[in-house]
Tab-separated table of C-alpha atoms in Angstrom:
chain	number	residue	atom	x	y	z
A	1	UNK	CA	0.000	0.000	0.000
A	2	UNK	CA	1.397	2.991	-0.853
A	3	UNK	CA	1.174	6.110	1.938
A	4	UNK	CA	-0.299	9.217	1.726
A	5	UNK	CA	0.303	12.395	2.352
A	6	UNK	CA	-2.659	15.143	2.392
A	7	UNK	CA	-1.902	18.417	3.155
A	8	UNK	CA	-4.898	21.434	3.963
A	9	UNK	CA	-3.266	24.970	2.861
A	10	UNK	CA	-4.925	27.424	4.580
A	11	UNK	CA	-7.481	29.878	2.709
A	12	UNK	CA	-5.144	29.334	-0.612
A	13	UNK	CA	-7.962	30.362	-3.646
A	14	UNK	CA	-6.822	29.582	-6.778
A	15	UNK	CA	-6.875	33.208	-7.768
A	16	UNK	CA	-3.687	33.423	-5.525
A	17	UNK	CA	-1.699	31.332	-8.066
A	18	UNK	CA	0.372	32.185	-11.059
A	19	UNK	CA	-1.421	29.426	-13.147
A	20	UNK	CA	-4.733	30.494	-12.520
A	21	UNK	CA	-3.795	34.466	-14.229
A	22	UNK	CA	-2.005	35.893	-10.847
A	23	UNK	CA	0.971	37.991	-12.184
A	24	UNK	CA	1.950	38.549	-8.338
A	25	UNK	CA	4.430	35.718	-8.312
A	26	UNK	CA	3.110	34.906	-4.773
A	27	UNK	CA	3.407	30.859	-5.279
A	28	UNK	CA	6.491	30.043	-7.588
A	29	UNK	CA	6.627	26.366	-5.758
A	30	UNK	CA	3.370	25.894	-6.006
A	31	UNK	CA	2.651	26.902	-9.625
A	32	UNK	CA	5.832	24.032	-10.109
A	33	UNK	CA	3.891	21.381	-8.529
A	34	UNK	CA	0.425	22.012	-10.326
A	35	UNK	CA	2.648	21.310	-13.417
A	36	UNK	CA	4.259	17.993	-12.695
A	37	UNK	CA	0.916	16.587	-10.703
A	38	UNK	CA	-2.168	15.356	-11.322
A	39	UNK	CA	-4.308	18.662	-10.977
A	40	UNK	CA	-7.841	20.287	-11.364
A	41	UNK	CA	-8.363	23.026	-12.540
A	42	UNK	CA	-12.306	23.637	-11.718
A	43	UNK	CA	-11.952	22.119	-8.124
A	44	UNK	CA	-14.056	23.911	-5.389
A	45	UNK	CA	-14.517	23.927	-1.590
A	46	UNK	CA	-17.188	23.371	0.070
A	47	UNK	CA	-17.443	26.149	2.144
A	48	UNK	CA	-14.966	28.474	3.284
A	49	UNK	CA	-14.441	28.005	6.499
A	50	UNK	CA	-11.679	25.178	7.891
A	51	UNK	CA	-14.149	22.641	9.380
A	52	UNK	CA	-16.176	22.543	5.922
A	53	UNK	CA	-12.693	21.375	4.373
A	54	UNK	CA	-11.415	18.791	6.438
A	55	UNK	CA	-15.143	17.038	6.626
A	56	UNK	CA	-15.816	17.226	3.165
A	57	UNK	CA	-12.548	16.198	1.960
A	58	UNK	CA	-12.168	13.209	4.163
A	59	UNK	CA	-15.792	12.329	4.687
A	60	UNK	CA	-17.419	12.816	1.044
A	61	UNK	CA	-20.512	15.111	3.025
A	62	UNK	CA	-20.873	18.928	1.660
A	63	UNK	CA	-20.571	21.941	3.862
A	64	UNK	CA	-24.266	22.518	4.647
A	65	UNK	CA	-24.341	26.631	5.290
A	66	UNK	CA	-22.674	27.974	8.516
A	67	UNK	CA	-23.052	25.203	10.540
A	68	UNK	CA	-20.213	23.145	11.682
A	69	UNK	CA	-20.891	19.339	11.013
A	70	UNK	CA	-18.214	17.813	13.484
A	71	UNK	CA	-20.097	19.743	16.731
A	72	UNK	CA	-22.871	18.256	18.395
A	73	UNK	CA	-24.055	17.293	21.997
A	74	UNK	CA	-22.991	13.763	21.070
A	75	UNK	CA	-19.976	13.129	18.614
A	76	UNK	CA	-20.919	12.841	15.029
A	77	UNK	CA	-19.682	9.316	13.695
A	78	UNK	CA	-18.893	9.018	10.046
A	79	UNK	CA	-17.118	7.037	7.679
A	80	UNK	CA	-15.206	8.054	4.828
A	81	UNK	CA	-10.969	8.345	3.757
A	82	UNK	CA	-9.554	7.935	7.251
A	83	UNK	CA	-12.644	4.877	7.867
A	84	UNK	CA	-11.588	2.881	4.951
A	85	UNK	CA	-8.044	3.256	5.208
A	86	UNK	CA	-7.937	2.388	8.637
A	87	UNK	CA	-10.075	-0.593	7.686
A	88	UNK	CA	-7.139	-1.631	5.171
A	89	UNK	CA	-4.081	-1.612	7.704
A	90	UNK	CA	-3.097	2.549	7.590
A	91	UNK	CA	-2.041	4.382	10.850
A	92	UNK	CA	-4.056	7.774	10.210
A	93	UNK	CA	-2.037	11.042	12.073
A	94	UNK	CA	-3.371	14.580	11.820
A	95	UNK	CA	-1.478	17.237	12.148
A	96	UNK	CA	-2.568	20.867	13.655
A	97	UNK	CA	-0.736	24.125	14.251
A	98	UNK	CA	-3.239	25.046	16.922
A	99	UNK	CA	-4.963	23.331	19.920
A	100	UNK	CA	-6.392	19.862	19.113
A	101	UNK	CA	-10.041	21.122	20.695
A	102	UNK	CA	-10.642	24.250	18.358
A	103	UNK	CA	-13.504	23.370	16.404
A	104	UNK	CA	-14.065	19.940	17.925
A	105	UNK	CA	-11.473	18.817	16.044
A	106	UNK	CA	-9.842	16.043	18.846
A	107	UNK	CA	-12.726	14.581	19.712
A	108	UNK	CA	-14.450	14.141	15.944
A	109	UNK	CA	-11.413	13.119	14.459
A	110	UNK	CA	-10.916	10.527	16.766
A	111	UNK	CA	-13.912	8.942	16.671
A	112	UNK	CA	-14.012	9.268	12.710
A	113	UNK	CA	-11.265	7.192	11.896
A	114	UNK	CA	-7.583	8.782	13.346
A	115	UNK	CA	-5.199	7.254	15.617
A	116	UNK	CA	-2.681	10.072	16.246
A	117	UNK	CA	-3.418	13.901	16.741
A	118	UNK	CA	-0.757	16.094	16.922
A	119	UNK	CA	-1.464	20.053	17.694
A	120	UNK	CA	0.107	22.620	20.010
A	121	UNK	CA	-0.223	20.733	23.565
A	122	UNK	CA	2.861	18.756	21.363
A	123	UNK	CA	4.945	22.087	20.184
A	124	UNK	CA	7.171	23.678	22.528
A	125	UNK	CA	5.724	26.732	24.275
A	126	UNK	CA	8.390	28.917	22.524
A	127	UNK	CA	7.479	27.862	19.012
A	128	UNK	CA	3.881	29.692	19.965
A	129	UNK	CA	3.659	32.881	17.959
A	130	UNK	CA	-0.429	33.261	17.584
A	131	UNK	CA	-3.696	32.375	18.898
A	132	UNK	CA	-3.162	29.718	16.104
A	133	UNK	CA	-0.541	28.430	17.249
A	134	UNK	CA	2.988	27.451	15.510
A	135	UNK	CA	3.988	28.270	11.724
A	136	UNK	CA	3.268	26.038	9.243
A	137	UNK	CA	6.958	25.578	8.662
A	138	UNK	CA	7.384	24.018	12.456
A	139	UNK	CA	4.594	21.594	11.795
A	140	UNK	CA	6.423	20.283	8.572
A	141	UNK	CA	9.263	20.238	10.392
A	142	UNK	CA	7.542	18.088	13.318
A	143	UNK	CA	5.852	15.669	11.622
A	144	UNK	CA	8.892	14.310	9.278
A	145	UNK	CA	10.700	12.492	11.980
A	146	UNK	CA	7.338	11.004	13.131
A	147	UNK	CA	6.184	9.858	9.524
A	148	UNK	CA	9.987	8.186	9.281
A	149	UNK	CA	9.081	6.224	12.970
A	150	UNK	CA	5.554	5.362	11.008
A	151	UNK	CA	7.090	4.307	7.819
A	152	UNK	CA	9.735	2.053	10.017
A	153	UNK	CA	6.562	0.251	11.332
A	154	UNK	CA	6.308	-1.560	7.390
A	155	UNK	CA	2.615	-0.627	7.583
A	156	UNK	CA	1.109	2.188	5.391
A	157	UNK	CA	0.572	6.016	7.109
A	158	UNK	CA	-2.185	8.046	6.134
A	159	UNK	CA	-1.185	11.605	7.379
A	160	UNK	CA	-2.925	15.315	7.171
A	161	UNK	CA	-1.247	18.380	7.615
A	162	UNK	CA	-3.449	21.594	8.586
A	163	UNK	CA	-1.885	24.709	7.839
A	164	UNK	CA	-2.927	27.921	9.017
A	165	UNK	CA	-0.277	30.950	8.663
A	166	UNK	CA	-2.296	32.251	6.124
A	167	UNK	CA	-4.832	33.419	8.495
A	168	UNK	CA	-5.060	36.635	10.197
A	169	UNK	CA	-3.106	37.179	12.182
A	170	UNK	CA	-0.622	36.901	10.016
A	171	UNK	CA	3.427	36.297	11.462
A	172	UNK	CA	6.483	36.125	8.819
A	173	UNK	CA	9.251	34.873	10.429
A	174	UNK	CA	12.561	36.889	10.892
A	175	UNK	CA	14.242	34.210	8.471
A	176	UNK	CA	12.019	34.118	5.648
A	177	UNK	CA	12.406	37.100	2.983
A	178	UNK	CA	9.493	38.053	1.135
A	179	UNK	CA	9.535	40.163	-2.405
A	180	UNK	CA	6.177	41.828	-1.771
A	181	UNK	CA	5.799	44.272	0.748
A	182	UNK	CA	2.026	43.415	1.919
A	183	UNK	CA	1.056	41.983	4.535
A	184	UNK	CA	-1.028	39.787	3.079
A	185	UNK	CA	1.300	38.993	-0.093
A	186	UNK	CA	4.126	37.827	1.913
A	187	UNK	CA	2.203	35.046	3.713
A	188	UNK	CA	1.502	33.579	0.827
A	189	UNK	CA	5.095	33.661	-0.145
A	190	UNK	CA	5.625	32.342	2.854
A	191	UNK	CA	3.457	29.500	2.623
A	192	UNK	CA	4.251	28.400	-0.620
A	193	UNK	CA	7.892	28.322	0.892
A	194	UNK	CA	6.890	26.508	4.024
A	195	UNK	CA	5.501	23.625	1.554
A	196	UNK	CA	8.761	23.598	-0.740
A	197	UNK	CA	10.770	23.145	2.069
A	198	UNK	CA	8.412	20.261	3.519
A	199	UNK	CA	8.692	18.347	0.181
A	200	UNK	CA	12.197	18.726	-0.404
A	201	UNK	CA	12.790	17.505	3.183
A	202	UNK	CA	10.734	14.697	2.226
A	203	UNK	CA	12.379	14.013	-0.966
A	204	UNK	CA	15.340	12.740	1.363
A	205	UNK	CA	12.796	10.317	2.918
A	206	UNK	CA	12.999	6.657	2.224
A	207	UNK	CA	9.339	6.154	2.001
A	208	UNK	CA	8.756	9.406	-0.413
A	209	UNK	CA	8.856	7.319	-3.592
A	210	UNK	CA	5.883	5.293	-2.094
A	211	UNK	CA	4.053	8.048	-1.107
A	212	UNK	CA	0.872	9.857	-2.746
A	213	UNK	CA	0.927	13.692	-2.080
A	214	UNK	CA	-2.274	15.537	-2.057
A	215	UNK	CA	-2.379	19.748	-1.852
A	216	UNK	CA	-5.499	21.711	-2.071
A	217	UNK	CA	-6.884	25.165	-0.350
A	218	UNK	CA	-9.086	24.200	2.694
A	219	UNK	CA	-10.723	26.717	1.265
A	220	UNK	CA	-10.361	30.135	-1.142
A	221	UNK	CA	-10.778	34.283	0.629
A	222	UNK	CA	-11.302	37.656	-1.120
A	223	UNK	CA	-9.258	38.192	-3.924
A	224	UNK	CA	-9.101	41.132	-6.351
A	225	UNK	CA	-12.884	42.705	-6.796
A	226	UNK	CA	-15.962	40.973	-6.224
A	227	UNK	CA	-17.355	40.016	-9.463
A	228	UNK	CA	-20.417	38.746	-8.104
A	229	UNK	CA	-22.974	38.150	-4.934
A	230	UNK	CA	-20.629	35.261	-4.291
A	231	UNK	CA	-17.045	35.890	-5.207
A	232	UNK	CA	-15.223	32.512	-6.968
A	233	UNK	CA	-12.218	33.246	-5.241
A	234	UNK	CA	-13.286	32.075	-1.798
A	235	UNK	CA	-14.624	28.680	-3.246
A	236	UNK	CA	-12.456	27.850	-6.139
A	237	UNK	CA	-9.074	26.450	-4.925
A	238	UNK	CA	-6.351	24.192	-6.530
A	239	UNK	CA	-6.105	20.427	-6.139
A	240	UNK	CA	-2.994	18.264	-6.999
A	241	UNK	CA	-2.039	14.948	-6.697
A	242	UNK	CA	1.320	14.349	-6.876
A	243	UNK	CA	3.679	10.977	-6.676
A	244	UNK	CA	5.372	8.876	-8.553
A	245	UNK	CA	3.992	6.980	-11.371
A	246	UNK	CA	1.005	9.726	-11.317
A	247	UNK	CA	1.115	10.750	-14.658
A	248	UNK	CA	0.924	14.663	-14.270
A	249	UNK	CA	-1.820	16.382	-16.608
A	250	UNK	CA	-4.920	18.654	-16.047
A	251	UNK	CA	-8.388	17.741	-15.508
A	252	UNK	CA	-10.659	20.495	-16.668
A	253	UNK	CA	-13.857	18.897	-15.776
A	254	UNK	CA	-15.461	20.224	-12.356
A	255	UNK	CA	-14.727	18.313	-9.166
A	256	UNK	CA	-14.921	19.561	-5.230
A	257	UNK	CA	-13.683	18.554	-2.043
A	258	UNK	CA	-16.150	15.616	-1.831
A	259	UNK	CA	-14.198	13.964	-4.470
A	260	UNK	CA	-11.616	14.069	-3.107
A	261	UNK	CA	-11.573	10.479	-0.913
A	262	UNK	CA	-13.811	8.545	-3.870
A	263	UNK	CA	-10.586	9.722	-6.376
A	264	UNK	CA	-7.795	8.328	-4.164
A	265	UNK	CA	-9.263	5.480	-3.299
A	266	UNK	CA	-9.695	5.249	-6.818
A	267	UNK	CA	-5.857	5.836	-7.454
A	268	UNK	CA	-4.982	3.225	-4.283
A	269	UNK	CA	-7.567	0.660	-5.902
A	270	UNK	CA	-9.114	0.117	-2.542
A	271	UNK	CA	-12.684	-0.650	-2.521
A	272	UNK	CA	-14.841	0.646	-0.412
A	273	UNK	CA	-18.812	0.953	0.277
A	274	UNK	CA	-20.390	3.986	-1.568
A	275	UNK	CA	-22.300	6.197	1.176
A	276	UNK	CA	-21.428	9.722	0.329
A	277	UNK	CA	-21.669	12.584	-1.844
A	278	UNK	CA	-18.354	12.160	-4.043
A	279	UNK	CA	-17.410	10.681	-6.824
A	280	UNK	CA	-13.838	9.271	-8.292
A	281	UNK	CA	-13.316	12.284	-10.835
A	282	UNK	CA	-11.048	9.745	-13.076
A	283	UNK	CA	-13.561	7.842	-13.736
A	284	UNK	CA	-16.921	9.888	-13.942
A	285	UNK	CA	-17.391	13.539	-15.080
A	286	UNK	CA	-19.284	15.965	-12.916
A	287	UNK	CA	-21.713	18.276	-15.262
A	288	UNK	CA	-21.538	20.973	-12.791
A	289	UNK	CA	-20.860	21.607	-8.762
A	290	UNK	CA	-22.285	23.291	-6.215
A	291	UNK	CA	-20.721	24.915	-2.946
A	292	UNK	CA	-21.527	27.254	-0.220
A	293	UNK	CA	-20.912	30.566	1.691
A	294	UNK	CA	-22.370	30.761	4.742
A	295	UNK	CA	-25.580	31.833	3.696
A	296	UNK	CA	-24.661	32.006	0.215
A	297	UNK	CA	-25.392	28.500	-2.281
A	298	UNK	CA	-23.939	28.234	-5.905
A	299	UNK	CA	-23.981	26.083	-8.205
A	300	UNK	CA	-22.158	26.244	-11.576
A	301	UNK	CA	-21.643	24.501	-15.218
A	302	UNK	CA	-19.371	25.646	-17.997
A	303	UNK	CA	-21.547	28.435	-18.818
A	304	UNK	CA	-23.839	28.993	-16.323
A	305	UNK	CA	-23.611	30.517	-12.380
A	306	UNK	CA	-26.221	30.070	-10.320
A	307	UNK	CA	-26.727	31.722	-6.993
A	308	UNK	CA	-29.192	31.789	-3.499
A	309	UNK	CA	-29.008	33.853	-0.716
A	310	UNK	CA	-30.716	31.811	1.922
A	311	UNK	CA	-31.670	34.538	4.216
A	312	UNK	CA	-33.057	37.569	1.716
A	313	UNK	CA	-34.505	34.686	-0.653
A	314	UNK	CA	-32.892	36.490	-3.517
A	315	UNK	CA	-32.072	34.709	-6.653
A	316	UNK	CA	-29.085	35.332	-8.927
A	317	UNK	CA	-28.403	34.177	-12.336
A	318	UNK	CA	-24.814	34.624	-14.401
A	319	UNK	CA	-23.850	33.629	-17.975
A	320	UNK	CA	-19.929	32.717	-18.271
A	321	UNK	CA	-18.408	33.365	-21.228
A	322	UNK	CA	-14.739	33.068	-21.250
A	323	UNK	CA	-14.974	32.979	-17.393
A	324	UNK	CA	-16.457	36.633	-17.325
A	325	UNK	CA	-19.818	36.942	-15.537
A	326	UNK	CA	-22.701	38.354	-17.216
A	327	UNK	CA	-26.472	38.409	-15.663
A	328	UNK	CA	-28.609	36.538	-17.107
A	329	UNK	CA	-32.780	36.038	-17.223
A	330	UNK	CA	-33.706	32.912	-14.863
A	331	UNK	CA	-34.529	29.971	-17.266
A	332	UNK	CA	-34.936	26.074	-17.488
A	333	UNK	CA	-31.201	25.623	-17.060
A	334	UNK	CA	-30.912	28.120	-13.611
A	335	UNK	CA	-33.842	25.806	-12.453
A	336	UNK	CA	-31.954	22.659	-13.023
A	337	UNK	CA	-29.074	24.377	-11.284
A	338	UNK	CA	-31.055	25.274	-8.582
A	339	UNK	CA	-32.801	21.689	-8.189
A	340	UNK	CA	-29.687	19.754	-8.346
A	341	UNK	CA	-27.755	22.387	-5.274
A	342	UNK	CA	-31.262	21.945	-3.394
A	343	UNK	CA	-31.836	18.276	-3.903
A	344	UNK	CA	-28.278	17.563	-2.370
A	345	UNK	CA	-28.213	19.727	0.307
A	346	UNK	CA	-31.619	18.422	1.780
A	347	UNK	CA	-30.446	14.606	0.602
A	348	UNK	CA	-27.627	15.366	3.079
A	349	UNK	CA	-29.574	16.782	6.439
A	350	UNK	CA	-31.678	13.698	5.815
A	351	UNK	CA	-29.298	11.442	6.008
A	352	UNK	CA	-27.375	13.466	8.789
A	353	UNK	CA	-30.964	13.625	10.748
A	354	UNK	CA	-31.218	9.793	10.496
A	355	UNK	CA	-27.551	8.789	11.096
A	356	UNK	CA	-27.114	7.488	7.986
A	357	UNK	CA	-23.395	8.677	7.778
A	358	UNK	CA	-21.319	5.644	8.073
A	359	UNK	CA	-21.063	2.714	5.634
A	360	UNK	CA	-22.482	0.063	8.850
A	361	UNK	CA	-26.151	-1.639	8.757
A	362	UNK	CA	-28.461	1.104	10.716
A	363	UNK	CA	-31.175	-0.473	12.356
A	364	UNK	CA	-34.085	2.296	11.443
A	365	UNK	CA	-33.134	3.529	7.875
């Protein structure tokens, strides 16, 4: 089994990136990677805060709104990536800059599927430098000698890296040296750095040639001016699979973070009982994909946007055309836009509501 390697970047849109038109040169490494991977092009998050990435990228279930999925008075039990992996013989480690509670993480991770959790109760105190905890550099830096002791084991790791330095409040260490002088430019240098150095550490690695890397944006934020009700840039973020013997090209079709589990199993060939929203995007083609922003649902195909604000009840329809926005009259296509973003939305509370959410018999379906 090979291991794998998944790594959150924190609040990186797509917009932020060379290859996607930014002439900022913010993410030189990046922009590398995206080249010699396996990478998406029209890949979207769920939501855009943290705790709609991790749970739909390792559990398959969209971000439904502003509510956090892995909260509740008891423990919400899933299965999904971490699950079936665990079911096939992987150790599954997350790692955290922060501390392991925030968001519920600890407890919800532990019960969905993860052995280890590393966060800041684990960092030295002087490593500290925000309410978030350590820079993302540290955490790379941590979790290399402990993915060695896994890989010693013989057995396969599963591992997930959280970053978060680009998050307000934003630190840039004394020994990194940024080109840009904002704020906000430089700690996305820095972040693309942070990763370069990770994977160049792990090139040294004896288990890197066995080893499946996976980068995408937990999710996008604000970039450039709002072309819209619901700006792309804090849903539409970059996904790449990297490793060897992945043949590197670009997969233009739409895909989101649901997919994300369904395509690497896919890639692993481990099989696995279907129970969630994703699908493996190498083997089926989505015709369009829908996402949220708090109150904010879109839904999109190749030349079509369409939008609902859940709390005015305003509707909002867009023609693309050479990925320029353009409004447009409501018609049978907006509907069917609107009817598939509704349809899986309310598919999911029902089968949160009835604890349908693992792949295990349930005794009142």
């Amino acid at each position: 089994r090979r291991n794998v390697v998944l790594v959150f970047m924190e609040s990186m849109s797509a917009n932020l990136m060379g290859t996607f038109g930014s002439d900022k040169k913010l993410t030189p490494y990046l922009d590398s990677l995206y080249q010699q991977s396996l990478s998406f092009s029209h890949f979207y998050s769920s939501g855009i805060h943290t705790n709609h990435g991790i749970y739909s990228t390792l559990y398959s279930f969209p971000a439904i709104m502003k509510r956090n999925a892995m909260k509740g008075s008891v423990i919400p039990v899933y299965s999904g990536l971490p699950t079936v992996l665990q079911e096939n013989g992987y150790c599954n480690l997350f790692f955290m800059t922060h501390e392991s509670q925030y968001d519920n993480m600890n407890a919800f991770l532990r019960t969905n599927g993860f052995d280890e959790i590393y966060a800041q109760e684990n960092y030295p105190s002087e490593k500290v430098v925000n309410s978030f905890g350590v820079q993302d550099d540290f955490m790379y830096q941590y979790a290399l000698p402990i993915l060695n002791e896994r890989a010693g084991t013989g057995n396969p790791f599963f591992s997930v890296l959280l970053s978060i330095s680009n998050h307000p409040p934003y630190v840039i260490p004394p020994y990194f040296h940024p080109h840009s002088d904002v704020l906000e430019e430089q700690i996305v240098e820095y972040a693309d750095w942070s990763i370069r150095q990770f994977m160049q550490a792990a090139e040294k690695q004896p288990w890197f040639d066995n080893t499946i890397f996976v980068f995408l944006g937990d999710h996008g934020k604000m970039v450039g001016t709002p072309e819209c009700e619901m700006p792309q840039s804090y849903n539409h973020i970059p996904l790449m699979i990297y490793g060897k013997d992945i043949k590197p090209g670009v997969y233009d079709g739409f895909g989101g973070q649901v997919d994300v589990s369904p395509t690497l199993l896919g890639l692993l060939n481990i099989s696995y009982l279907q129970n969630n929203f994703g699908v493996n995007l190498l083997e089926e083609e989505r015709p369009c994909m829908f996402f949220s922003a708090d109150n904010m649902l879109g839904v999109k195909d190749t030349k079509h946007f369409y939008i609902y604000d859940t709390e005015s009840k305003q509707e909002f329809n867009y023609n693309i055309h050479n990925g320029t926005l353009s409004p447009a009259t409501a018609n049978t296509t907006f509907d069917s836009l609107k009817t598939y973003a509704f349809s899986m939305l309310q598919t999911t509370e029902y089968l949160i509501r009835k604890q349908l959410t693992t792949d295990k018999p349930h005794s009142n379906p």
